[in-house]
Every structure is written in structure tokens, then in C-alpha cells.
mmCIF file of C-alpha atoms and ligand atoms in Angstrom:
data_model
loop_
_atom_site.group_PDB
_atom_site.id
_atom_site.type_symbol
_atom_site.label_atom_id
_atom_site.label_comp_id
_atom_site.label_asym_id
_atom_site.label_seq_id
_atom_site.Cartn_x
_atom_site.Cartn_y
_atom_site.Cartn_z
ATOM 1 C CA UNK A 1 -21.541 -32.354 -25.478
ATOM 2 C CA UNK A 2 -20.283 -28.968 -26.691
ATOM 3 C CA UNK A 3 -17.059 -27.951 -25.004
ATOM 4 C CA UNK A 4 -15.922 -24.509 -23.889
ATOM 5 C CA UNK A 5 -12.993 -23.423 -21.776
ATOM 6 C CA UNK A 6 -11.289 -20.583 -20.007
ATOM 7 C CA UNK A 7 -7.671 -20.464 -21.161
ATOM 8 C CA UNK A 8 -5.158 -18.528 -19.103
ATOM 9 C CA UNK A 9 -2.198 -18.727 -16.749
ATOM 10 C CA UNK A 10 -3.086 -19.065 -13.914
ATOM 11 C CA UNK A 11 -6.685 -20.286 -14.099
ATOM 12 C CA UNK A 12 -7.155 -22.542 -11.087
ATOM 13 C CA UNK A 13 -8.951 -19.990 -8.897
ATOM 14 C CA UNK A 14 -11.227 -18.761 -11.658
ATOM 15 C CA UNK A 15 -14.941 -18.382 -11.039
ATOM 16 C CA UNK A 16 -15.827 -18.601 -14.746
ATOM 17 C CA UNK A 17 -16.472 -22.400 -14.800
ATOM 18 C CA UNK A 18 -19.007 -21.934 -11.979
ATOM 19 C CA UNK A 19 -20.698 -19.061 -13.785
ATOM 20 C CA UNK A 20 -20.984 -20.895 -17.110
ATOM 21 C CA UNK A 21 -22.186 -24.081 -15.424
ATOM 22 C CA UNK A 22 -24.933 -22.042 -13.757
ATOM 23 C CA UNK A 23 -25.870 -20.398 -17.084
ATOM 24 C CA UNK A 24 -25.987 -23.816 -18.775
ATOM 25 C CA UNK A 25 -28.258 -25.297 -16.090
ATOM 26 C CA UNK A 26 -30.517 -22.298 -16.183
ATOM 27 C CA UNK A 27 -30.933 -22.313 -19.974
ATOM 28 C CA UNK A 28 -30.893 -26.134 -20.252
ATOM 29 C CA UNK A 29 -27.924 -26.112 -22.582
ATOM 30 C CA UNK A 30 -25.837 -29.278 -22.840
ATOM 31 C CA UNK A 31 -22.270 -28.052 -22.545
ATOM 32 C CA UNK A 32 -19.113 -28.337 -20.514
ATOM 33 C CA UNK A 33 -16.851 -25.454 -19.505
ATOM 34 C CA UNK A 34 -13.432 -26.120 -18.040
ATOM 35 C CA UNK A 35 -10.466 -24.072 -16.852
ATOM 36 C CA UNK A 36 -7.474 -24.836 -19.075
ATOM 37 C CA UNK A 37 -3.984 -23.841 -17.985
ATOM 38 C CA UNK A 38 -1.817 -22.903 -20.981
ATOM 39 C CA UNK A 39 1.970 -22.788 -20.642
ATOM 40 C CA UNK A 40 3.205 -19.204 -20.911
ATOM 41 C CA UNK A 41 4.839 -19.992 -24.260
ATOM 42 C CA UNK A 42 2.128 -22.369 -25.401
ATOM 43 C CA UNK A 43 -1.075 -20.380 -25.798
ATOM 44 C CA UNK A 44 -1.686 -21.039 -29.497
ATOM 45 C CA UNK A 45 -0.844 -24.753 -29.132
ATOM 46 C CA UNK A 46 -3.317 -25.020 -26.264
ATOM 47 C CA UNK A 47 -6.043 -23.379 -28.350
ATOM 48 C CA UNK A 48 -5.211 -25.594 -31.333
ATOM 49 C CA UNK A 49 -5.424 -28.752 -29.243
ATOM 50 C CA UNK A 50 -8.640 -27.704 -27.560
ATOM 51 C CA UNK A 51 -10.175 -26.956 -30.937
ATOM 52 C CA UNK A 52 -8.967 -30.275 -32.380
ATOM 53 C CA UNK A 53 -10.638 -32.049 -29.445
ATOM 54 C CA UNK A 54 -13.952 -30.454 -30.367
ATOM 55 C CA UNK A 55 -13.817 -27.166 -28.449
ATOM 56 C CA UNK A 56 -16.494 -24.747 -29.722
ATOM 57 C CA UNK A 57 -15.272 -21.589 -28.005
ATOM 58 C CA UNK A 58 -13.052 -20.214 -25.288
ATOM 59 C CA UNK A 59 -12.726 -17.319 -22.930
ATOM 60 C CA UNK A 60 -9.212 -15.955 -22.764
ATOM 61 C CA UNK A 61 -7.699 -14.417 -19.680
ATOM 62 C CA UNK A 62 -4.402 -13.082 -18.377
ATOM 63 C CA UNK A 63 -1.828 -13.002 -19.915
ATOM 64 C CA UNK A 64 -3.111 -14.095 -23.336
ATOM 65 C CA UNK A 65 -5.755 -11.534 -24.293
ATOM 66 C CA UNK A 66 -3.447 -9.660 -26.664
ATOM 67 C CA UNK A 67 -1.989 -12.823 -28.201
ATOM 68 C CA UNK A 68 -5.553 -14.033 -28.791
ATOM 69 C CA UNK A 69 -6.067 -11.075 -31.146
ATOM 70 C CA UNK A 70 -3.547 -12.426 -33.605
ATOM 71 C CA UNK A 71 -4.906 -15.952 -33.321
ATOM 72 C CA UNK A 72 -8.377 -14.853 -34.376
ATOM 73 C CA UNK A 73 -9.009 -14.864 -38.122
ATOM 74 C CA UNK A 74 -11.720 -12.235 -37.706
ATOM 75 C CA UNK A 75 -12.104 -9.576 -35.005
ATOM 76 C CA UNK A 76 -15.229 -7.721 -33.969
ATOM 77 C CA UNK A 77 -14.886 -3.946 -33.954
ATOM 78 C CA UNK A 78 -14.914 -3.773 -30.160
ATOM 79 C CA UNK A 79 -12.145 -6.407 -29.935
ATOM 80 C CA UNK A 80 -10.061 -4.653 -32.573
ATOM 81 C CA UNK A 81 -10.358 -1.350 -30.724
ATOM 82 C CA UNK A 82 -9.680 -2.961 -27.351
ATOM 83 C CA UNK A 83 -6.593 -4.607 -28.835
ATOM 84 C CA UNK A 84 -7.553 -7.632 -26.770
ATOM 85 C CA UNK A 85 -9.779 -10.684 -27.081
ATOM 86 C CA UNK A 86 -11.540 -12.425 -24.207
ATOM 87 C CA UNK A 87 -13.894 -14.582 -26.291
ATOM 88 C CA UNK A 88 -13.017 -16.916 -29.157
ATOM 89 C CA UNK A 89 -15.665 -18.703 -31.193
ATOM 90 C CA UNK A 90 -14.463 -21.555 -33.371
ATOM 91 C CA UNK A 91 -16.084 -22.221 -36.745
ATOM 92 C CA UNK A 92 -14.924 -24.701 -39.384
ATOM 93 C CA UNK A 93 -12.514 -22.323 -41.108
ATOM 94 C CA UNK A 94 -12.766 -19.313 -38.880
ATOM 95 C CA UNK A 95 -11.876 -18.126 -35.389
ATOM 96 C CA UNK A 96 -13.885 -15.076 -34.332
ATOM 97 C CA UNK A 97 -12.285 -12.926 -31.650
ATOM 98 C CA UNK A 98 -14.522 -10.703 -29.552
ATOM 99 C CA UNK A 99 -14.176 -8.712 -26.363
ATOM 100 C CA UNK A 100 -17.110 -8.752 -23.936
ATOM 101 C CA UNK A 101 -15.369 -7.060 -20.988
ATOM 102 C CA UNK A 102 -16.470 -3.528 -21.829
ATOM 103 C CA UNK A 103 -20.079 -4.416 -22.550
ATOM 104 C CA UNK A 104 -20.023 -6.413 -19.302
ATOM 105 C CA UNK A 105 -19.008 -3.273 -17.426
ATOM 106 C CA UNK A 106 -21.653 -1.167 -19.140
ATOM 107 C CA UNK A 107 -24.450 -3.688 -18.544
ATOM 108 C CA UNK A 108 -23.471 -4.060 -14.891
ATOM 109 C CA UNK A 109 -23.564 -0.306 -14.365
ATOM 110 C CA UNK A 110 -26.735 0.443 -16.297
ATOM 111 C CA UNK A 111 -28.872 -2.643 -15.714
ATOM 112 C CA UNK A 112 -27.716 -4.221 -12.450
ATOM 113 C CA UNK A 113 -26.743 -1.067 -10.598
ATOM 114 C CA UNK A 114 -29.195 1.431 -12.070
ATOM 115 C CA UNK A 115 -26.407 3.847 -12.920
ATOM 116 C CA UNK A 116 -27.166 5.456 -16.292
ATOM 117 C CA UNK A 117 -24.234 6.682 -18.360
ATOM 118 C CA UNK A 118 -26.007 8.657 -21.089
ATOM 119 C CA UNK A 119 -25.598 12.371 -20.510
ATOM 120 C CA UNK A 120 -23.241 11.860 -17.547
ATOM 121 C CA UNK A 121 -19.667 12.923 -16.893
ATOM 122 C CA UNK A 122 -17.621 9.736 -16.698
ATOM 123 C CA UNK A 123 -14.050 9.380 -15.422
ATOM 124 C CA UNK A 124 -12.047 6.283 -16.307
ATOM 125 C CA UNK A 125 -8.932 5.725 -14.180
ATOM 126 C CA UNK A 126 -6.113 3.774 -15.831
ATOM 127 C CA UNK A 127 -4.747 3.311 -19.327
ATOM 128 C CA UNK A 128 -3.852 -0.384 -19.416
ATOM 129 C CA UNK A 129 -5.716 -3.243 -21.043
ATOM 130 C CA UNK A 130 -8.720 -3.010 -18.715
ATOM 131 C CA UNK A 131 -9.269 0.672 -19.504
ATOM 132 C CA UNK A 132 -8.701 0.154 -23.200
ATOM 133 C CA UNK A 133 -11.413 -2.500 -23.368
ATOM 134 C CA UNK A 134 -13.944 -0.186 -21.720
ATOM 135 C CA UNK A 135 -13.617 2.943 -23.861
ATOM 136 C CA UNK A 136 -15.548 2.011 -27.007
ATOM 137 C CA UNK A 137 -18.495 0.418 -25.127
ATOM 138 C CA UNK A 138 -18.559 3.498 -22.874
ATOM 139 C CA UNK A 139 -18.794 5.783 -25.925
ATOM 140 C CA UNK A 140 -21.732 3.727 -27.148
ATOM 141 C CA UNK A 141 -23.673 4.691 -24.011
ATOM 142 C CA UNK A 142 -23.314 8.377 -25.020
ATOM 143 C CA UNK A 143 -21.867 10.033 -21.925
ATOM 144 C CA UNK A 144 -21.599 13.809 -22.234
ATOM 145 C CA UNK A 145 -17.907 13.502 -21.397
ATOM 146 C CA UNK A 146 -15.360 10.752 -20.930
ATOM 147 C CA UNK A 147 -12.088 11.600 -19.209
ATOM 148 C CA UNK A 148 -9.182 9.186 -18.980
ATOM 149 C CA UNK A 149 -6.737 9.797 -16.151
ATOM 150 C CA UNK A 150 -3.645 7.725 -15.626
ATOM 151 C CA UNK A 151 -0.558 7.798 -13.421
ATOM 152 C CA UNK A 152 1.617 8.050 -16.508
ATOM 153 C CA UNK A 153 0.099 10.782 -18.632
ATOM 154 C CA UNK A 154 1.616 9.549 -21.907
ATOM 155 C CA UNK A 155 -0.341 6.280 -21.783
ATOM 156 C CA UNK A 156 -3.592 8.198 -21.241
ATOM 157 C CA UNK A 157 -2.767 10.440 -24.172
ATOM 158 C CA UNK A 158 -1.995 7.454 -26.383
ATOM 159 C CA UNK A 159 -5.459 6.088 -25.659
ATOM 160 C CA UNK A 160 -6.990 9.447 -26.404
ATOM 161 C CA UNK A 161 -5.283 9.540 -29.790
ATOM 162 C CA UNK A 162 -6.362 5.991 -30.607
ATOM 163 C CA UNK A 163 -10.023 6.389 -29.600
ATOM 164 C CA UNK A 164 -10.751 10.026 -30.512
ATOM 165 C CA UNK A 165 -12.253 9.090 -33.904
ATOM 166 C CA UNK A 166 -14.884 7.009 -32.093
ATOM 167 C CA UNK A 167 -15.949 9.555 -29.478
ATOM 168 C CA UNK A 168 -19.007 10.788 -31.405
ATOM 169 C CA UNK A 169 -20.709 13.568 -29.424
ATOM 170 C CA UNK A 170 -18.819 12.710 -26.222
ATOM 171 C CA UNK A 171 -16.212 15.258 -25.087
ATOM 172 C CA UNK A 172 -13.108 13.107 -24.736
ATOM 173 C CA UNK A 173 -10.049 14.193 -22.760
ATOM 174 C CA UNK A 174 -7.043 12.530 -21.154
ATOM 175 C CA UNK A 175 -4.427 13.503 -18.599
ATOM 176 C CA UNK A 176 -2.778 12.733 -15.291
ATOM 177 C CA UNK A 177 -4.399 12.436 -11.850
ATOM 178 C CA UNK A 178 -3.301 15.936 -10.841
ATOM 179 C CA UNK A 179 -5.189 17.375 -13.845
ATOM 180 C CA UNK A 180 -8.452 16.245 -12.223
ATOM 181 C CA UNK A 181 -8.387 18.963 -9.563
ATOM 182 C CA UNK A 182 -11.445 21.215 -9.854
ATOM 183 C CA UNK A 183 -13.457 18.764 -11.989
ATOM 184 C CA UNK A 184 -16.417 16.686 -10.808
ATOM 185 C CA UNK A 185 -17.662 13.424 -12.267
ATOM 186 C CA UNK A 186 -20.959 11.517 -11.991
ATOM 187 C CA UNK A 187 -19.370 8.100 -12.519
ATOM 188 C CA UNK A 188 -15.789 7.207 -11.608
ATOM 189 C CA UNK A 189 -14.528 3.824 -12.823
ATOM 190 C CA UNK A 190 -11.283 2.374 -11.549
ATOM 191 C CA UNK A 191 -9.617 0.343 -14.295
ATOM 192 C CA UNK A 192 -6.123 0.475 -12.798
ATOM 193 C CA UNK A 193 -4.570 -2.600 -11.245
ATOM 194 C CA UNK A 194 -3.847 -0.666 -8.034
ATOM 195 C CA UNK A 195 -6.599 -2.422 -6.048
ATOM 196 C CA UNK A 196 -5.179 -5.793 -7.041
ATOM 197 C CA UNK A 197 -1.893 -4.759 -5.484
ATOM 198 C CA UNK A 198 -3.720 -3.232 -2.490
ATOM 199 C CA UNK A 199 -2.323 0.160 -3.434
ATOM 200 C CA UNK A 200 -4.116 3.474 -3.059
ATOM 201 C CA UNK A 201 -4.469 5.880 -5.978
ATOM 202 C CA UNK A 202 -3.296 9.412 -5.408
ATOM 203 C CA UNK A 203 -6.363 11.311 -6.555
ATOM 204 C CA UNK A 204 -7.823 14.654 -5.575
ATOM 205 C CA UNK A 205 -10.652 14.005 -3.067
ATOM 206 C CA UNK A 206 -13.193 16.315 -4.644
ATOM 207 C CA UNK A 207 -13.646 14.565 -8.003
ATOM 208 C CA UNK A 208 -17.117 13.302 -7.117
ATOM 209 C CA UNK A 209 -20.262 15.171 -8.178
ATOM 210 C CA UNK A 210 -23.198 15.027 -5.732
ATOM 211 C CA UNK A 211 -24.762 11.536 -5.896
ATOM 212 C CA UNK A 212 -21.760 10.185 -7.830
ATOM 213 C CA UNK A 213 -21.177 6.486 -8.426
ATOM 214 C CA UNK A 214 -17.784 4.856 -7.771
ATOM 215 C CA UNK A 215 -17.031 1.560 -9.530
ATOM 216 C CA UNK A 216 -13.978 -0.681 -9.213
ATOM 217 C CA UNK A 217 -13.390 -3.338 -11.876
ATOM 218 C CA UNK A 218 -11.683 -5.442 -9.182
ATOM 219 C CA UNK A 219 -13.777 -7.287 -6.624
ATOM 220 C CA UNK A 220 -13.423 -8.827 -3.221
ATOM 221 C CA UNK A 221 -15.213 -9.764 -0.005
ATOM 222 C CA UNK A 222 -14.823 -6.229 1.308
ATOM 223 C CA UNK A 223 -14.239 -2.755 -0.148
ATOM 224 C CA UNK A 224 -11.254 -2.519 -2.485
ATOM 225 C CA UNK A 225 -8.804 0.261 -1.513
ATOM 226 C CA UNK A 226 -10.356 2.504 -4.193
ATOM 227 C CA UNK A 227 -13.900 1.915 -2.940
ATOM 228 C CA UNK A 228 -12.831 2.446 0.679
ATOM 229 C CA UNK A 229 -11.247 5.730 -0.385
ATOM 230 C CA UNK A 230 -14.373 6.790 -2.305
ATOM 231 C CA UNK A 231 -16.574 5.909 0.678
ATOM 232 C CA UNK A 232 -14.349 8.002 2.933
ATOM 233 C CA UNK A 233 -14.703 10.856 0.435
ATOM 234 C CA UNK A 234 -18.482 10.703 0.982
ATOM 235 C CA UNK A 235 -19.600 8.560 -1.978
ATOM 236 C CA UNK A 236 -22.670 6.513 -1.065
ATOM 237 C CA UNK A 237 -23.217 4.606 -4.316
ATOM 238 C CA UNK A 238 -20.426 2.147 -4.976
ATOM 239 C CA UNK A 239 -19.787 -1.229 -6.519
ATOM 240 C CA UNK A 240 -16.957 -3.613 -7.140
ATOM 241 C CA UNK A 241 -16.557 -5.497 -10.432
ATOM 242 C CA UNK A 242 -18.157 -8.845 -9.584
ATOM 243 C CA UNK A 243 -21.154 -7.944 -11.735
ATOM 244 C CA UNK A 244 -18.841 -7.090 -14.637
ATOM 245 C CA UNK A 245 -17.331 -10.577 -14.389
ATOM 246 C CA UNK A 246 -20.780 -12.163 -14.554
ATOM 247 C CA UNK A 247 -21.987 -9.880 -17.357
ATOM 248 C CA UNK A 248 -18.962 -10.452 -19.595
ATOM 249 C CA UNK A 249 -19.543 -14.174 -19.126
ATOM 250 C CA UNK A 250 -23.242 -13.772 -19.960
ATOM 251 C CA UNK A 251 -22.340 -11.910 -23.140
ATOM 252 C CA UNK A 252 -19.900 -14.671 -24.188
ATOM 253 C CA UNK A 253 -22.499 -17.313 -23.373
ATOM 254 C CA UNK A 254 -25.094 -15.479 -25.474
ATOM 255 C CA UNK A 255 -22.636 -15.228 -28.398
ATOM 256 C CA UNK A 256 -21.893 -18.934 -28.270
ATOM 257 C CA UNK A 257 -25.343 -20.292 -27.526
ATOM 258 C CA UNK A 258 -27.727 -17.705 -28.925
ATOM 259 C CA UNK A 259 -29.558 -17.466 -25.620
ATOM 260 C CA UNK A 260 -29.060 -14.861 -22.897
ATOM 261 C CA UNK A 261 -28.870 -16.285 -19.382
ATOM 262 C CA UNK A 262 -30.372 -14.604 -16.334
ATOM 263 C CA UNK A 263 -27.253 -13.075 -14.850
ATOM 264 C CA UNK A 264 -28.945 -11.527 -11.797
ATOM 265 C CA UNK A 265 -29.528 -14.815 -9.958
ATOM 266 C CA UNK A 266 -25.983 -16.023 -10.704
ATOM 267 C CA UNK A 267 -24.570 -12.712 -9.498
ATOM 268 C CA UNK A 268 -26.503 -12.780 -6.218
ATOM 269 C CA UNK A 269 -25.358 -16.364 -5.533
ATOM 270 C CA UNK A 270 -21.749 -15.422 -6.190
ATOM 271 C CA UNK A 271 -22.080 -12.335 -4.018
ATOM 272 C CA UNK A 272 -23.340 -14.495 -1.142
ATOM 273 C CA UNK A 273 -20.454 -16.932 -1.585
ATOM 274 C CA UNK A 274 -17.916 -14.121 -1.688
ATOM 275 C CA UNK A 275 -19.383 -12.466 1.439
ATOM 276 C CA UNK A 276 -19.184 -15.745 3.364
ATOM 277 C CA UNK A 277 -15.449 -15.906 2.599
ATOM 278 C CA UNK A 278 -14.835 -12.376 3.876
HETATM 279 P P1 ATR B 301 -4.404 -4.107 -17.056
HETATM 280 O O1 ATR B 301 -4.355 -4.924 -18.287
HETATM 281 O O2 ATR B 301 -4.965 -4.808 -15.853
HETATM 282 O O3 ATR B 301 -5.072 -2.780 -17.267
HETATM 283 P P2 ATR B 301 -1.775 -2.920 -17.230
HETATM 284 O O4 ATR B 301 -1.849 -2.833 -18.705
HETATM 285 O O5 ATR B 301 -0.507 -3.360 -16.582
HETATM 286 O O6 ATR B 301 -2.879 -3.881 -16.634
HETATM 287 O O7 ATR B 301 -2.197 -1.500 -16.649
HETATM 288 C C1 ATR B 301 -2.241 -1.257 -15.292
HETATM 289 C C2 ATR B 301 -2.867 0.097 -15.065
HETATM 290 O O8 ATR B 301 -2.946 0.340 -13.654
HETATM 291 C C3 ATR B 301 -2.080 1.246 -15.634
HETATM 292 O O9 ATR B 301 -2.972 2.276 -15.976
HETATM 293 C C4 ATR B 301 -1.196 1.659 -14.446
HETATM 294 O O10 ATR B 301 -0.736 2.981 -14.495
HETATM 295 P P3 ATR B 301 0.630 3.338 -15.323
HETATM 296 O O11 ATR B 301 0.252 3.299 -16.769
HETATM 297 O O12 ATR B 301 0.991 4.697 -14.861
HETATM 298 O O13 ATR B 301 1.618 2.277 -14.925
HETATM 299 C C5 ATR B 301 -2.212 1.517 -13.341
HETATM 300 N N1 ATR B 301 -1.643 1.364 -11.995
HETATM 301 C C6 ATR B 301 -1.157 0.264 -11.433
HETATM 302 N N2 ATR B 301 -0.760 0.488 -10.163
HETATM 303 C C7 ATR B 301 -1.032 1.792 -9.904
HETATM 304 C C8 ATR B 301 -0.885 2.638 -8.767
HETATM 305 N N3 ATR B 301 -0.366 2.215 -7.612
HETATM 306 N N4 ATR B 301 -1.267 3.930 -8.859
HETATM 307 C C9 ATR B 301 -1.785 4.385 -10.020
HETATM 308 N N5 ATR B 301 -1.972 3.634 -11.132
HETATM 309 C C10 ATR B 301 -1.600 2.359 -11.069
#
């Protein structure tokens, strides 16, 4: 049986094994997918051992996504630009590193949530790894503008410098939260880790265009602090990032197995489970 794994630290509460098991059942693929805890100083040894035991591929999570870049012998363009790898595929003499997080976000927004990005004004909050992984896939959807806003302005500006050559026709700007005053956006994506820490972002309230969509990459049984804030600001179309989790997994699964699973049914099952915990 072909073996896959999620490698991270911690991994025990991860939903990925459930998601991949559901994809495998659905597409009648014979495979196993396990959560593998790597010691903080033992990521590459863990990968090496898993590969030696017949592992065919792995998803990589916190805190190893950057280290996984240097382990890969070949990087896809989106992984290289993200500076992070969440999907490794093992060949005989090759380890391909890819990043499916950003395409997962884009597919969730466009396909699952019916929120087009082409021709829209998009605001991305944050300048850490999560934001970085989203920028190139967001450009590929051809928004009319993409604005990065971050608490520390320098990090936003660093991302702007790194990604400007890839912006194409999209107007691409970066700044701090206070620079957002007076501007309205059709889609606002929270890629900061503030929701994880249950912290509020200090944003101007009037950043939402009429009929705007608010999206948080984090997810939970109830509104994240960012989504609660957006709702209070009058936004009616909102989503957390559970769909992004499922879509990045679907993209990895498709890369490994050459078949795209039906993510919608897996997402609705997970949503039900999550709601029953809330
Ligand atoms: P990740 O890989 O999850 O993106 P990270 O690289 O540590 O994690 O980045 C965290 C992001 O969340 C950063 O953009 C950080 O802002 P700073 O660059 O100014 O630190 C942002 N962040 C975290 N907590 C925040 C808060 N309370 N308010 C605003 N931004 C916050």
C-alpha cells in the first residue's frame, strides 16, 4: 500500500489524515496517510526514514515548511516564491517540493464560496508565511489590485519587493493597517496569526466595499475574532479557512495520485463535525 504522511510538530490534532482517508475511499485509491511527529531538530531524519520505509509523499506543516524547501531537490515556482513547501513527492532520485496552500485558498474562494477574484480589489492582511504563500496564486486570478497590509510595515514592503515582478496587470501595493483608511476592498483575507491567538486586528472599519467578502485562513466552530469584527462592520459574506484546508489537501492528493477528489462532500462532513464541537 502506498504510504503518505503529514510531518510536523505538533501533529496529533491534525485533520489531514481524516481528509486524505476520505479522499482515498472516494477515489478508490489504496493508500495510507498517517500523522508523523518529527522532533524539532529531526525533520530531515524523519523524512529520510519515512522515505526509506517506502513513503511516496508527505505534507509538511508547522514548523518545518521552510526547512522542507531546502530538503527538496526541485521546487515548483509557487513553492519557490512562497519560500515554503507543504507537499513533498518522492521519486527515485528526486524530491519535488510544492506548495498547495495558496491554490487551496483560491479554489475555496472561487469555487466553493462563489467569490470571484478576477477584476476585484483584494486586501491581504499579514506578511508572514501564510500571506507569502497566497500572493502568487492570488496574482494568477488577475485581481485588479492586491494590497498587502501588515502590523509591521517593513515586512509588508519586503513582500512587495519580492513579488512585484510577478504582479502582471495587478496594481500591487503594501503598507501598514493605518494606510488602509479611505480605501475599500471587495475581498479581505486575513492571513495573520491574530485569530489563532484570539487577538483582534486594529483595522479601520470602513475597508469593506458594498457586498464585500471577508475570509479568515484560520477556522473554528464559531466566528474567528476577525470574522466577528467583519460581521459587526456589516459584512454579510464571510468564511473561515476550513475549505482552504480541504482544498490544499485535495491539490496534494491530485499531485500524488493523478486524480482529483470531490472536496465538497469532505468539506461539508468536516463542517458538520466542527459545528457539533462548538
Ligand atoms: P505565519 O507563518 O502563520 O504567517 P508568522 O510568519 O509568524 O506566521 O506571521 C504572523 C503574521 O501575523 C505577521 O504578519 C504578524 O504581523 P507582524 O509581522 O507585524 O508581526 C501577524 N500578527 C500576529 N499577531 C498579530 C496581531 N495581534 N495584530 C496584527 N498582526 C498580527
